[in-house]
Amino acid sequence: MNKGKFYITTAIPYVNAAPHIGFALEAVQGDVMARYSRQKGVDTYLLTGADENSLKNVKAAEEAGVSTQHLCDTYAKEFADLKSILNFSYNYFFRSSSKKNHWPGVQKLWKLAEKDIFKKPYKGLYCVGCELFYTKNELIDGKCPEHKTKVELVSEENYFFKLSKYESQLKELIKSDELKIVPQERKNEVLGFINQGLEDFSISRSVKRAKGWGVEVPGDSKQIMYVWFDALGIYLTGIGYGTDEKKFKKWWPANIHLIGKGILRFHAVYWPAILLSAGLPLPKSIYVHGYLTVEGEKISKSVGNVTHPNELVDKYGRDPVRYFLLKDIPFGNDGDFSIERFEEVYNADLANGLGNLVSRVSKLLEINNVDAGSIKRTTKKFSPELEHAIENLKFNEALNFIWENIRAVDLYIEKERPWEISDLGIKVVLETLVNRIEEIAFDLKPFLPETSEKITKQFSGPKIKSEKPLFPRIK
Ligand SMILES: [Zn+2]
């Protein structure tokens, strides 16, 4: 991570329903990277927002009997509220229905790519859920492989983008890691997709099919941009493209696009091709996380296992939810959330591990009537192992390092037996303990910001006292 700047984006979710724990996973991962980078003193920008111009939103609004704008306003707010619910420290929550902030930039992008854009009549099988055309043999029993729903036969004249033209260039950029895709498995998947041959793809739809919702194609009021063309453009318009060139120049290219595996093709193939066509620099890397299931099942309304982060946070607190998502689901892998597993991890690592150590040490300091001001403090910084783990988004490994440290401090106490030593010797032991605890709080800051702050406050005195347990045991 260089000292210059760090621009990271989460995917920009459709806001046709309230956020569930699957998006919370991505939000928390992005948040750790942003907080870590800020803690290192790097100028940082974390972008998230709402992808509002999709047909999905139009359909959800029709079903709910409200206007599309009203539906977007309602759910966009719920996504934006993750700031306080999860301590999701985004710099900007961008909404693509904003004509003022979004349209000028994506229309500019379209015009710059115009040499690769052409119009042709087209017939295809479309899944509104995916906002994607499928070929017949990609379908399973004639249905969308992702949603298991019927696809629509669409027949109209649309604008197309010459994706095929960029096939070999994309392959080279990805192979050489100039556009880095992590993990390796996802990189291979993209290369495999490109190797099958890239086809030009439709980037607009008729105003009628779009129901008048979305960004107008420049110079053709009868066509609306394909939602992915405008949604990917949020990564540019969200930092001022088309409205604030100075801001845009400061932040682009993105250091990391953080996404789920389901939208890899759009980010690793369509998006860089559009940027190449427009003559804009490519993002540096795309990090791809897996899917989260709940109690072993795909998260879905029909299964009835949709878990909302606010409900968990109300019951267990913010940091335990963050901890579970970061610790129990190694980046890039699929993972499962269940209350049973959650409570098991909570009790073992938070109530017993961290919480127990903090209360043990603070009691020792209280008994010995220690003035916080009399303790000589060491300078705190991240260890190279921890930095390496975080910078590669290996959050579970990073947390393992911190918990090894927690265990080491416990062992230190067992070895030194401070309750048995004389006045003179105990000062050194207590000073060591305060510094070790503060080191742990420092390392935890990107992961568990609230807990880190509580510990730091507790140990900054004036007297260091024991307080209520940080994480009461769940029975
Ligand atoms: Zn689908």
Tab-separated table of C-alpha atoms and ligand atoms in Angstrom:
chain	number	residue	atom	x	y	z
A	1	MET	CA	0.000	0.000	0.000
A	2	ASN	CA	1.705	3.246	-1.077
A	3	LYS	CA	1.437	6.525	0.766
A	4	GLY	CA	-0.333	8.314	-2.096
A	5	LYS	CA	-4.012	7.458	-1.946
A	6	PHE	CA	-6.277	4.479	-1.596
A	7	TYR	CA	-9.592	4.246	-3.429
A	8	ILE	CA	-11.720	1.203	-2.703
A	9	THR	CA	-15.265	0.428	-3.832
A	10	THR	CA	-17.813	-2.108	-2.720
A	11	ALA	CA	-20.169	-3.381	-5.374
A	12	ILE	CA	-23.135	-1.061	-5.795
A	13	PRO	CA	-26.126	-3.232	-4.864
A	14	TYR	CA	-29.596	-3.122	-6.365
A	15	VAL	CA	-31.846	-1.613	-3.777
A	16	ASN	CA	-35.005	-3.625	-4.377
A	17	ALA	CA	-35.051	-5.012	-0.827
A	18	ALA	CA	-33.451	-4.322	2.553
A	19	PRO	CA	-29.762	-5.313	2.906
A	20	HIS	CA	-29.152	-8.816	4.199
A	21	ILE	CA	-26.131	-10.374	5.806
A	22	GLY	CA	-24.578	-11.219	2.415
A	23	PHE	CA	-23.990	-7.547	1.694
A	24	ALA	CA	-22.941	-6.975	5.308
A	25	LEU	CA	-20.025	-9.336	4.627
A	26	GLU	CA	-18.812	-7.184	1.734
A	27	ALA	CA	-19.435	-3.925	3.596
A	28	VAL	CA	-17.366	-5.080	6.554
A	29	GLN	CA	-14.519	-6.356	4.374
A	30	GLY	CA	-14.347	-3.038	2.506
A	31	ASP	CA	-14.569	-1.157	5.751
A	32	VAL	CA	-11.573	-2.964	7.279
A	33	MET	CA	-9.441	-2.075	4.261
A	34	ALA	CA	-10.479	1.573	4.438
A	35	ARG	CA	-9.951	1.839	8.191
A	36	TYR	CA	-6.583	0.113	7.985
A	37	SER	CA	-5.457	2.440	5.233
A	38	ARG	CA	-6.574	5.536	7.177
A	39	GLN	CA	-4.804	4.238	10.285
A	40	LYS	CA	-1.617	4.011	8.198
A	41	GLY	CA	-2.046	7.672	7.318
A	42	VAL	CA	-3.015	7.085	3.675
A	43	ASP	CA	-5.609	9.373	2.099
A	44	THR	CA	-8.545	6.988	1.664
A	45	TYR	CA	-11.877	6.941	-0.127
A	46	LEU	CA	-14.430	4.173	0.356
A	47	LEU	CA	-17.315	4.299	-2.097
A	48	THR	CA	-20.587	2.440	-1.845
A	49	GLY	CA	-24.099	3.273	-2.937
A	50	ALA	CA	-27.244	2.196	-4.662
A	51	ASP	CA	-27.654	0.879	-8.197
A	52	GLU	CA	-31.113	2.220	-8.903
A	53	ASN	CA	-31.610	2.083	-12.652
A	54	SER	CA	-32.367	-1.604	-12.980
A	55	LEU	CA	-35.543	-3.245	-14.243
A	56	LYS	CA	-35.528	-5.247	-11.027
A	57	ASN	CA	-36.282	-2.090	-9.112
A	58	VAL	CA	-39.025	-1.137	-11.572
A	59	LYS	CA	-40.646	-4.563	-11.128
A	60	ALA	CA	-40.309	-4.553	-7.341
A	61	ALA	CA	-41.954	-1.118	-7.262
A	62	GLU	CA	-44.807	-2.302	-9.493
A	63	GLU	CA	-45.411	-5.254	-7.197
A	64	ALA	CA	-45.385	-3.010	-4.141
A	65	GLY	CA	-47.686	-0.504	-5.851
A	66	VAL	CA	-45.315	2.435	-5.356
A	67	SER	CA	-43.256	4.582	-7.721
A	68	THR	CA	-39.777	3.328	-8.605
A	69	GLN	CA	-38.228	6.429	-7.087
A	70	HIS	CA	-40.136	5.841	-3.861
A	71	LEU	CA	-38.958	2.227	-3.691
A	72	CYS	CA	-35.350	3.288	-4.297
A	73	ASP	CA	-35.561	6.042	-1.682
A	74	THR	CA	-36.852	3.582	0.908
A	75	TYR	CA	-34.245	0.877	0.402
A	76	ALA	CA	-31.320	3.139	-0.427
A	77	LYS	CA	-31.818	4.618	3.025
A	78	GLU	CA	-31.623	1.161	4.590
A	79	PHE	CA	-28.318	0.502	2.824
A	80	ALA	CA	-26.997	3.926	3.770
A	81	ASP	CA	-27.946	3.216	7.398
A	82	LEU	CA	-25.338	0.444	7.505
A	83	LYS	CA	-22.994	3.294	8.370
A	84	SER	CA	-24.275	3.322	11.935
A	85	ILE	CA	-25.524	-0.275	12.081
A	86	LEU	CA	-22.177	-1.860	11.172
A	87	ASN	CA	-19.846	1.101	11.609
A	88	PHE	CA	-19.433	1.007	7.823
A	89	SER	CA	-17.160	4.038	7.328
A	90	TYR	CA	-17.849	4.856	3.685
A	91	ASN	CA	-16.892	8.318	2.452
A	92	TYR	CA	-19.751	8.527	0.016
A	93	PHE	CA	-23.029	6.743	-0.575
A	94	PHE	CA	-23.748	7.262	-4.262
A	95	ARG	CA	-27.190	6.955	-5.836
A	96	SER	CA	-27.363	6.354	-9.568
A	97	SER	CA	-30.838	7.844	-9.891
A	98	SER	CA	-29.230	11.245	-9.339
A	99	LYS	CA	-29.479	12.989	-12.724
A	100	LYS	CA	-27.226	15.744	-11.518
A	101	ASN	CA	-24.328	13.631	-10.205
A	102	HIS	CA	-24.529	10.557	-12.369
A	103	TRP	CA	-25.906	11.252	-15.843
A	104	PRO	CA	-23.212	13.675	-17.102
A	105	GLY	CA	-20.411	11.205	-16.262
A	106	VAL	CA	-21.918	8.059	-17.766
A	107	GLN	CA	-23.050	9.931	-20.864
A	108	LYS	CA	-19.502	11.216	-21.236
A	109	LEU	CA	-18.192	7.678	-20.855
A	110	TRP	CA	-20.625	6.491	-23.553
A	111	LYS	CA	-19.467	9.193	-25.958
A	112	LEU	CA	-15.811	8.360	-25.396
A	113	ALA	CA	-16.556	4.708	-26.197
A	114	GLU	CA	-18.715	5.594	-29.221
A	115	LYS	CA	-16.237	4.284	-31.788
A	116	ASP	CA	-16.978	0.798	-30.421
A	117	ILE	CA	-20.747	1.258	-30.237
A	118	PHE	CA	-23.123	0.231	-33.051
A	119	LYS	CA	-26.828	-0.402	-33.451
A	120	LYS	CA	-28.387	-3.675	-34.564
A	121	PRO	CA	-31.626	-5.630	-34.294
A	122	TYR	CA	-31.361	-8.300	-31.671
A	123	LYS	CA	-33.167	-11.248	-30.171
A	124	GLY	CA	-32.134	-12.733	-26.855
A	125	LEU	CA	-33.145	-14.469	-23.645
A	126	TYR	CA	-33.069	-12.051	-20.743
A	127	CYS	CA	-33.145	-12.617	-16.983
A	128	VAL	CA	-34.311	-9.479	-15.201
A	129	GLY	CA	-32.988	-10.858	-11.895
A	130	CYS	CA	-29.456	-11.002	-13.320
A	131	GLU	CA	-29.940	-8.122	-15.791
A	132	LEU	CA	-28.187	-10.348	-18.268
A	133	PHE	CA	-28.782	-12.065	-21.619
A	134	TYR	CA	-28.249	-15.817	-21.612
A	135	THR	CA	-27.614	-18.177	-24.495
A	136	LYS	CA	-29.920	-21.198	-24.754
A	137	ASN	CA	-27.308	-23.672	-23.535
A	138	GLU	CA	-26.477	-21.624	-20.446
A	139	LEU	CA	-30.050	-22.122	-19.203
A	140	ILE	CA	-31.119	-25.048	-17.035
A	141	ASP	CA	-34.507	-26.460	-18.124
A	142	GLY	CA	-35.050	-23.188	-19.955
A	143	LYS	CA	-34.612	-21.222	-16.741
A	144	CYS	CA	-31.980	-18.822	-15.377
A	145	PRO	CA	-29.214	-20.890	-13.712
A	146	GLU	CA	-28.866	-18.270	-10.946
A	147	HIS	CA	-32.529	-17.525	-10.199
A	148	LYS	CA	-34.308	-20.650	-11.492
A	149	THR	CA	-36.882	-18.323	-13.028
A	150	LYS	CA	-38.174	-18.052	-16.599
A	151	VAL	CA	-36.208	-15.800	-18.916
A	152	GLU	CA	-37.859	-13.288	-21.267
A	153	LEU	CA	-37.504	-13.413	-25.019
A	154	VAL	CA	-36.492	-9.899	-26.013
A	155	SER	CA	-36.535	-8.710	-29.591
A	156	GLU	CA	-35.581	-5.127	-30.385
A	157	GLU	CA	-33.016	-2.820	-31.913
A	158	ASN	CA	-30.258	-1.989	-29.427
A	159	TYR	CA	-26.831	-0.479	-29.180
A	160	PHE	CA	-23.988	-2.951	-28.916
A	161	PHE	CA	-20.460	-2.665	-27.619
A	162	LYS	CA	-17.587	-4.283	-29.566
A	163	LEU	CA	-16.320	-6.424	-26.746
A	164	SER	CA	-14.740	-8.921	-29.171
A	165	LYS	CA	-12.225	-6.263	-30.216
A	166	TYR	CA	-10.656	-6.302	-26.738
A	167	GLU	CA	-10.333	-10.053	-26.315
A	168	SER	CA	-6.563	-10.440	-26.600
A	169	GLN	CA	-5.786	-7.180	-24.832
A	170	LEU	CA	-7.932	-8.165	-21.836
A	171	LYS	CA	-6.353	-11.585	-21.713
A	172	GLU	CA	-2.865	-10.049	-21.564
A	173	LEU	CA	-3.796	-7.498	-18.898
A	174	ILE	CA	-5.304	-10.133	-16.656
A	175	LYS	CA	-2.628	-12.770	-17.209
A	176	SER	CA	0.129	-10.289	-16.366
A	177	ASP	CA	-1.746	-9.053	-13.256
A	178	GLU	CA	-1.767	-5.534	-14.611
A	179	LEU	CA	-5.427	-5.986	-13.769
A	180	LYS	CA	-5.066	-8.241	-10.760
A	181	ILE	CA	-7.873	-10.659	-9.956
A	182	VAL	CA	-7.844	-12.360	-6.567
A	183	PRO	CA	-8.199	-15.216	-5.654
A	184	GLN	CA	-6.395	-17.174	-8.372
A	185	GLU	CA	-9.435	-19.398	-8.897
A	186	ARG	CA	-11.438	-16.347	-10.037
A	187	LYS	CA	-8.636	-15.186	-12.276
A	188	ASN	CA	-8.674	-18.600	-13.961
A	189	GLU	CA	-12.430	-18.407	-14.301
A	190	VAL	CA	-12.199	-15.068	-16.137
A	191	LEU	CA	-9.409	-16.281	-18.405
A	192	GLY	CA	-11.488	-19.378	-19.163
A	193	PHE	CA	-14.444	-17.194	-20.088
A	194	ILE	CA	-12.317	-14.995	-22.363
A	195	ASN	CA	-10.763	-18.061	-23.990
A	196	GLN	CA	-14.199	-19.207	-25.118
A	197	GLY	CA	-14.337	-16.058	-27.226
A	198	LEU	CA	-15.944	-12.744	-26.373
A	199	GLU	CA	-19.127	-11.629	-28.073
A	200	ASP	CA	-20.269	-8.054	-28.532
A	201	PHE	CA	-22.970	-7.258	-26.007
A	202	SER	CA	-26.055	-5.112	-25.846
A	203	ILE	CA	-25.646	-1.911	-23.849
A	204	SER	CA	-29.077	-0.330	-24.262
A	205	ARG	CA	-32.763	-1.139	-24.221
A	206	SER	CA	-35.847	0.560	-25.553
A	207	VAL	CA	-37.468	3.203	-23.391
A	208	LYS	CA	-40.560	0.995	-23.482
A	209	ARG	CA	-38.819	-2.083	-22.079
A	210	ALA	CA	-36.992	0.062	-19.524
A	211	LYS	CA	-40.360	1.650	-18.642
A	212	GLY	CA	-38.729	5.025	-18.990
A	213	TRP	CA	-36.416	4.342	-16.032
A	214	GLY	CA	-32.662	4.850	-16.346
A	215	VAL	CA	-30.049	6.965	-18.093
A	216	GLU	CA	-30.849	8.173	-21.610
A	217	VAL	CA	-28.448	7.216	-24.392
A	218	PRO	CA	-26.792	10.452	-25.567
A	219	GLY	CA	-28.472	11.643	-28.769
A	220	ASP	CA	-31.182	8.947	-28.768
A	221	SER	CA	-34.098	9.577	-26.450
A	222	LYS	CA	-35.729	6.283	-27.491
A	223	GLN	CA	-33.015	4.199	-25.837
A	224	ILE	CA	-31.981	3.801	-22.208
A	225	MET	CA	-28.522	2.602	-21.211
A	226	TYR	CA	-28.217	-1.012	-20.154
A	227	VAL	CA	-28.123	-0.941	-16.381
A	228	TRP	CA	-24.651	-2.469	-16.109
A	229	PHE	CA	-23.168	0.201	-18.370
A	230	ASP	CA	-24.444	2.882	-16.053
A	231	ALA	CA	-23.922	0.931	-12.814
A	232	LEU	CA	-20.241	0.256	-13.473
A	233	GLY	CA	-19.922	3.929	-14.333
A	234	ILE	CA	-20.746	4.702	-10.674
A	235	TYR	CA	-17.142	3.855	-9.808
A	236	LEU	CA	-16.218	6.928	-11.879
A	237	THR	CA	-19.143	9.271	-11.216
A	238	GLY	CA	-18.955	8.465	-7.494
A	239	ILE	CA	-15.631	10.333	-7.402
A	240	GLY	CA	-16.693	13.217	-9.604
A	241	TYR	CA	-16.309	12.012	-13.195
A	242	GLY	CA	-18.315	14.372	-15.400
A	243	THR	CA	-18.938	16.821	-12.574
A	244	ASP	CA	-15.687	17.369	-10.659
A	245	GLU	CA	-12.608	16.555	-12.747
A	246	LYS	CA	-10.167	17.517	-10.005
A	247	LYS	CA	-11.676	15.093	-7.543
A	248	PHE	CA	-11.842	12.388	-10.190
A	249	LYS	CA	-8.165	12.807	-11.105
A	250	LYS	CA	-7.191	12.564	-7.481
A	251	TRP	CA	-8.856	9.186	-6.885
A	252	TRP	CA	-9.028	7.249	-10.159
A	253	PRO	CA	-7.955	4.491	-10.836
A	254	ALA	CA	-9.493	2.428	-8.051
A	255	ASN	CA	-6.988	0.418	-6.050
A	256	ILE	CA	-9.573	-2.260	-5.273
A	257	HIS	CA	-13.007	-3.146	-6.581
A	258	LEU	CA	-14.464	-5.481	-3.976
A	259	ILE	CA	-17.210	-7.715	-5.383
A	260	GLY	CA	-19.055	-11.007	-4.963
A	261	LYS	CA	-18.311	-13.879	-7.321
A	262	GLY	CA	-21.694	-13.601	-9.070
A	263	ILE	CA	-20.766	-10.354	-10.825
A	264	LEU	CA	-17.211	-11.208	-11.803
A	265	ARG	CA	-17.801	-11.195	-15.560
A	266	PHE	CA	-19.154	-7.643	-15.527
A	267	HIS	CA	-16.207	-6.328	-13.533
A	268	ALA	CA	-13.337	-8.291	-15.020
A	269	VAL	CA	-14.427	-8.321	-18.684
A	270	TYR	CA	-17.099	-5.747	-19.594
A	271	TRP	CA	-15.827	-2.975	-17.348
A	272	PRO	CA	-12.136	-2.959	-18.326
A	273	ALA	CA	-13.128	-3.193	-22.006
A	274	ILE	CA	-15.357	-0.114	-21.708
A	275	LEU	CA	-12.545	1.758	-19.935
A	276	LEU	CA	-10.019	0.744	-22.582
A	277	SER	CA	-12.368	1.967	-25.272
A	278	ALA	CA	-12.858	5.285	-23.473
A	279	GLY	CA	-9.093	5.649	-22.972
A	280	LEU	CA	-9.344	5.652	-19.182
A	281	PRO	CA	-6.926	3.845	-16.829
A	282	LEU	CA	-8.039	0.461	-15.494
A	283	PRO	CA	-8.624	-0.336	-11.815
A	284	LYS	CA	-5.576	-1.962	-10.188
A	285	SER	CA	-7.324	-4.996	-8.758
A	286	ILE	CA	-10.560	-6.870	-8.294
A	287	TYR	CA	-10.992	-8.873	-5.100
A	288	VAL	CA	-13.753	-11.433	-5.224
A	289	HIS	CA	-15.465	-12.814	-2.144
A	290	GLY	CA	-17.646	-15.907	-1.973
A	291	TYR	CA	-21.303	-16.329	-1.154
A	292	LEU	CA	-22.797	-16.557	2.266
A	293	THR	CA	-25.434	-19.133	3.083
A	294	VAL	CA	-27.608	-19.023	6.188
A	295	GLU	CA	-28.081	-22.253	8.140
A	296	GLY	CA	-26.702	-24.112	5.118
A	297	GLU	CA	-29.146	-22.665	2.570
A	298	LYS	CA	-28.893	-19.981	-0.083
A	299	ILE	CA	-30.303	-16.726	1.322
A	300	SER	CA	-33.785	-16.349	-0.113
A	301	LYS	CA	-37.221	-15.082	0.749
A	302	SER	CA	-38.804	-18.383	-0.225
A	303	VAL	CA	-36.535	-20.360	2.126
A	304	GLY	CA	-37.335	-17.760	4.799
A	305	ASN	CA	-33.751	-17.402	6.023
A	306	VAL	CA	-33.122	-13.766	5.092
A	307	THR	CA	-31.042	-12.442	7.973
A	308	HIS	CA	-30.745	-8.681	8.391
A	309	PRO	CA	-27.622	-7.206	9.970
A	310	ASN	CA	-29.608	-4.746	12.103
A	311	GLU	CA	-31.436	-7.591	13.882
A	312	LEU	CA	-28.157	-9.312	14.751
A	313	VAL	CA	-26.532	-6.082	15.827
A	314	ASP	CA	-29.498	-5.236	18.077
A	315	LYS	CA	-29.125	-8.576	19.793
A	316	TYR	CA	-25.348	-9.101	19.936
A	317	GLY	CA	-23.724	-5.737	19.214
A	318	ARG	CA	-21.864	-4.394	16.198
A	319	ASP	CA	-18.391	-5.719	16.762
A	320	PRO	CA	-19.417	-9.345	17.356
A	321	VAL	CA	-21.204	-9.336	13.975
A	322	ARG	CA	-18.171	-7.786	12.280
A	323	TYR	CA	-15.885	-10.250	14.033
A	324	PHE	CA	-17.848	-13.280	12.940
A	325	LEU	CA	-17.967	-12.238	9.289
A	326	LEU	CA	-14.245	-11.492	9.175
A	327	LYS	CA	-13.057	-14.424	11.219
A	328	ASP	CA	-15.251	-17.291	10.209
A	329	ILE	CA	-15.428	-16.718	6.444
A	330	PRO	CA	-11.957	-16.759	4.861
A	331	PHE	CA	-11.872	-14.223	2.032
A	332	GLY	CA	-12.753	-15.714	-1.320
A	333	ASN	CA	-14.429	-18.804	0.143
A	334	ASP	CA	-18.115	-19.423	0.536
A	335	GLY	CA	-19.228	-19.397	4.128
A	336	ASP	CA	-22.194	-20.127	6.302
A	337	PHE	CA	-23.900	-18.116	8.978
A	338	SER	CA	-25.804	-19.893	11.720
A	339	ILE	CA	-26.789	-18.639	15.152
A	340	GLU	CA	-25.257	-21.719	16.743
A	341	ARG	CA	-21.867	-21.168	15.134
A	342	PHE	CA	-22.065	-17.433	15.768
A	343	GLU	CA	-22.621	-17.915	19.491
A	344	GLU	CA	-19.880	-20.531	19.679
A	345	VAL	CA	-17.339	-18.152	18.108
A	346	TYR	CA	-18.587	-15.271	20.243
A	347	ASN	CA	-18.121	-17.169	23.497
A	348	ALA	CA	-14.774	-18.699	22.608
A	349	ASP	CA	-13.001	-15.705	21.053
A	350	LEU	CA	-14.754	-12.631	22.367
A	351	ALA	CA	-16.189	-13.469	25.792
A	352	ASN	CA	-13.397	-15.854	26.824
A	353	GLY	CA	-10.426	-14.745	24.734
A	354	LEU	CA	-10.350	-10.987	24.367
A	355	GLY	CA	-12.968	-9.982	26.932
A	356	ASN	CA	-11.509	-12.181	29.627
A	357	LEU	CA	-7.969	-10.902	29.125
A	358	VAL	CA	-9.006	-7.254	29.252
A	359	SER	CA	-10.948	-7.770	32.452
A	360	ARG	CA	-8.149	-9.830	34.016
A	361	VAL	CA	-5.520	-7.173	33.325
A	362	SER	CA	-7.703	-4.243	34.321
A	363	LYS	CA	-8.476	-5.941	37.653
A	364	LEU	CA	-4.765	-6.384	38.334
A	365	LEU	CA	-4.195	-2.709	37.652
A	366	GLU	CA	-7.098	-1.720	39.848
A	367	ILE	CA	-5.889	-3.841	42.771
A	368	ASN	CA	-2.458	-2.274	42.462
A	369	ASN	CA	-3.988	1.216	42.282
A	370	VAL	CA	-2.135	2.090	39.078
A	371	ASP	CA	-2.098	5.634	37.700
A	372	ALA	CA	-2.375	5.503	33.914
A	373	GLY	CA	-0.090	8.519	33.676
A	374	SER	CA	2.769	6.702	35.401
A	375	ILE	CA	2.962	4.002	32.707
A	376	LYS	CA	5.642	4.442	30.076
A	377	ARG	CA	3.999	3.887	26.667
A	378	THR	CA	5.674	2.255	23.669
A	379	THR	CA	4.930	3.314	20.083
A	380	LYS	CA	2.336	1.078	18.494
A	381	LYS	CA	2.457	-0.063	14.898
A	382	PHE	CA	1.258	-2.986	12.796
A	383	SER	CA	3.622	-5.936	12.505
A	384	PRO	CA	4.759	-6.908	8.986
A	385	GLU	CA	2.829	-10.219	9.225
A	386	LEU	CA	-0.350	-8.420	10.140
A	387	GLU	CA	0.127	-5.869	7.357
A	388	HIS	CA	0.713	-8.591	4.835
A	389	ALA	CA	-2.421	-10.452	5.878
A	390	ILE	CA	-4.631	-7.346	5.795
A	391	GLU	CA	-3.260	-6.028	2.507
A	392	ASN	CA	-4.078	-9.374	0.918
A	393	LEU	CA	-7.557	-9.317	2.484
A	394	LYS	CA	-6.737	-12.397	4.559
A	395	PHE	CA	-8.782	-11.100	7.453
A	396	ASN	CA	-9.109	-14.435	9.220
A	397	GLU	CA	-5.312	-14.824	9.237
A	398	ALA	CA	-4.915	-11.290	10.534
A	399	LEU	CA	-7.310	-12.030	13.369
A	400	ASN	CA	-5.474	-15.263	14.107
A	401	PHE	CA	-2.277	-13.233	14.630
A	402	ILE	CA	-4.057	-10.931	17.038
A	403	TRP	CA	-5.544	-13.844	18.954
A	404	GLU	CA	-2.154	-15.511	19.187
A	405	ASN	CA	-1.023	-12.339	20.829
A	406	ILE	CA	-3.981	-12.487	23.228
A	407	ARG	CA	-3.000	-16.030	24.212
A	408	ALA	CA	0.621	-14.975	24.600
A	409	VAL	CA	-0.371	-12.266	27.073
A	410	ASP	CA	-2.419	-14.799	29.030
A	411	LEU	CA	0.646	-17.053	29.193
A	412	TYR	CA	2.798	-14.137	30.278
A	413	ILE	CA	0.463	-13.536	33.218
A	414	GLU	CA	0.582	-17.236	34.161
A	415	LYS	CA	4.363	-17.171	34.045
A	416	GLU	CA	4.945	-13.926	35.933
A	417	ARG	CA	2.196	-14.491	38.549
A	418	PRO	CA	1.934	-10.751	39.314
A	419	TRP	CA	-0.236	-11.419	42.393
A	420	GLU	CA	2.803	-12.998	44.034
A	421	ILE	CA	5.512	-10.449	43.268
A	422	SER	CA	6.783	-7.616	45.426
A	423	ASP	CA	6.072	-3.914	44.881
A	424	LEU	CA	9.323	-3.324	43.068
A	425	GLY	CA	9.061	-6.102	40.502
A	426	ILE	CA	5.411	-5.624	39.740
A	427	LYS	CA	5.810	-2.241	38.055
A	428	VAL	CA	7.614	-3.806	35.082
A	429	VAL	CA	5.004	-6.528	34.703
A	430	LEU	CA	2.075	-4.121	34.863
A	431	GLU	CA	3.727	-1.740	32.421
A	432	THR	CA	4.293	-4.611	30.019
A	433	LEU	CA	0.667	-5.653	30.365
A	434	VAL	CA	-0.714	-2.185	29.660
A	435	ASN	CA	1.429	-1.898	26.561
A	436	ARG	CA	0.491	-5.355	25.335
A	437	ILE	CA	-3.220	-4.623	25.791
A	438	GLU	CA	-2.884	-1.306	23.985
A	439	GLU	CA	-1.040	-3.054	21.184
A	440	ILE	CA	-3.962	-5.447	20.840
A	441	ALA	CA	-6.408	-2.517	20.815
A	442	PHE	CA	-4.304	-0.839	18.111
A	443	ASP	CA	-4.275	-3.956	15.930
A	444	LEU	CA	-8.009	-4.462	16.430
A	445	LYS	CA	-8.961	-0.964	15.373
A	446	PRO	CA	-9.761	-1.696	11.690
A	447	PHE	CA	-11.709	-4.827	12.654
A	448	LEU	CA	-13.507	-3.940	15.885
A	449	PRO	CA	-13.377	-0.150	16.026
A	450	GLU	CA	-15.828	0.245	18.893
A	451	THR	CA	-14.094	-2.326	21.101
A	452	SER	CA	-10.691	-0.887	20.322
A	453	GLU	CA	-11.875	2.538	21.393
A	454	LYS	CA	-13.413	1.200	24.605
A	455	ILE	CA	-10.188	-0.547	25.595
A	456	THR	CA	-8.047	2.461	24.755
A	457	LYS	CA	-10.299	4.684	26.841
A	458	GLN	CA	-10.316	2.274	29.764
A	459	PHE	CA	-6.511	2.074	29.817
A	460	SER	CA	-5.947	5.786	29.452
A	461	GLY	CA	-7.021	6.344	33.031
A	462	PRO	CA	-6.602	8.491	35.102
A	463	LYS	CA	-6.900	5.344	37.238
A	464	ILE	CA	-7.114	2.057	35.379
A	465	LYS	CA	-10.165	0.215	36.635
A	466	SER	CA	-12.025	-2.929	35.791
A	467	GLU	CA	-15.334	-2.360	34.040
A	468	LYS	CA	-18.327	-4.339	32.811
A	469	PRO	CA	-17.259	-7.266	30.618
A	470	LEU	CA	-16.720	-6.218	26.979
A	471	PHE	CA	-18.580	-9.310	25.789
A	472	PRO	CA	-20.925	-10.906	28.327
A	473	ARG	CA	-21.060	-14.649	27.849
A	474	ILE	CA	-24.054	-15.983	25.925
A	475	LYS	CA	-25.663	-18.839	27.827
B	1	ZN	ZN	-31.123	-14.671	-13.210
